[in-house]
Amino acid sequence: LEFAVQMSCQGCADAVRATLDAAPDVKLLELRPQEQSVLVETTAAAERVRELLENSGCRAVLKGMGGS
């Protein structure tokens, strides 16, 4: 899943990383604060991952998804 995440500083990126690292069913693949993009691999629903991202204090929108 790829999300557009509003990350205005390194602290935002660190909060997103910490939130996703704490979720056992979500694997962070890429975190690009400059592009405001987060790429994850997960068995969880996209809405659940979006909620996790927003719990870090950043607004998030699903940009796309792909299958294996």
Coordinates of C-alpha atoms in Angstrom, one line a residue:
L1 CA 0.0 0.0 0.0
E2 CA 1.2 3.5 -0.7
F3 CA 0.0 6.5 1.3
A4 CA 0.4 10.2 0.9
V5 CA 1.2 11.4 4.4
Q6 CA 1.6 15.0 5.5
M7 CA 5.0 15.0 7.1
S8 CA 6.2 18.6 7.7
C9 CA 9.4 17.8 9.7
Q10 CA 11.7 14.9 10.7
G11 CA 9.7 14.6 13.9
C12 CA 6.7 13.7 11.9
A13 CA 8.6 11.1 9.9
D14 CA 10.0 9.6 13.2
A15 CA 6.4 9.5 14.6
V16 CA 5.2 7.6 11.5
R17 CA 8.1 5.2 11.7
A18 CA 7.5 4.5 15.4
T19 CA 3.8 4.0 14.9
L20 CA 4.3 1.5 12.1
D21 CA 7.1 -0.3 13.8
A22 CA 4.8 -1.0 16.8
A23 CA 2.2 -2.6 14.5
P24 CA 3.0 -6.3 14.1
D25 CA 1.0 -6.8 10.9
V26 CA 2.6 -3.8 9.1
K27 CA 6.1 -3.8 7.5
L28 CA 7.4 -0.4 6.5
L29 CA 9.1 -0.6 3.1
E30 CA 9.8 3.1 2.3
L31 CA 9.5 6.3 4.3
R32 CA 10.1 9.4 2.1
P33 CA 9.4 12.6 4.1
Q34 CA 10.4 14.9 1.2
E35 CA 7.9 13.2 -1.1
Q36 CA 5.4 12.8 1.7
S37 CA 5.1 9.1 0.8
V38 CA 4.9 5.9 2.9
L39 CA 5.1 2.5 1.3
V40 CA 4.1 -0.5 3.5
E41 CA 3.5 -4.3 3.1
T42 CA 0.6 -5.6 5.3
T43 CA -2.0 -8.2 5.8
A44 CA -4.2 -5.5 7.5
A45 CA -6.9 -3.5 5.8
A46 CA -5.9 -0.3 4.1
E47 CA -8.3 1.6 6.4
R48 CA -6.5 0.2 9.5
V49 CA -3.1 1.3 8.2
R50 CA -4.5 4.8 7.4
E51 CA -5.8 5.0 11.0
L52 CA -2.4 4.0 12.3
L53 CA -0.8 6.7 10.2
E54 CA -3.2 9.3 11.4
N55 CA -2.7 8.2 15.0
S56 CA 0.9 9.4 14.6
G57 CA -0.5 12.9 14.2
C58 CA -0.2 13.2 10.4
R59 CA -3.0 13.2 7.8
A60 CA -2.9 10.3 5.4
V61 CA -4.6 9.3 2.2
L62 CA -4.3 5.9 0.3
K63 CA -2.6 6.5 -3.0
G64 CA -2.5 3.0 -4.4
M65 CA -2.3 -0.7 -3.7
G66 CA -0.8 -3.7 -5.5
G67 CA -1.1 -7.5 -5.0
S68 CA 1.6 -10.1 -4.8

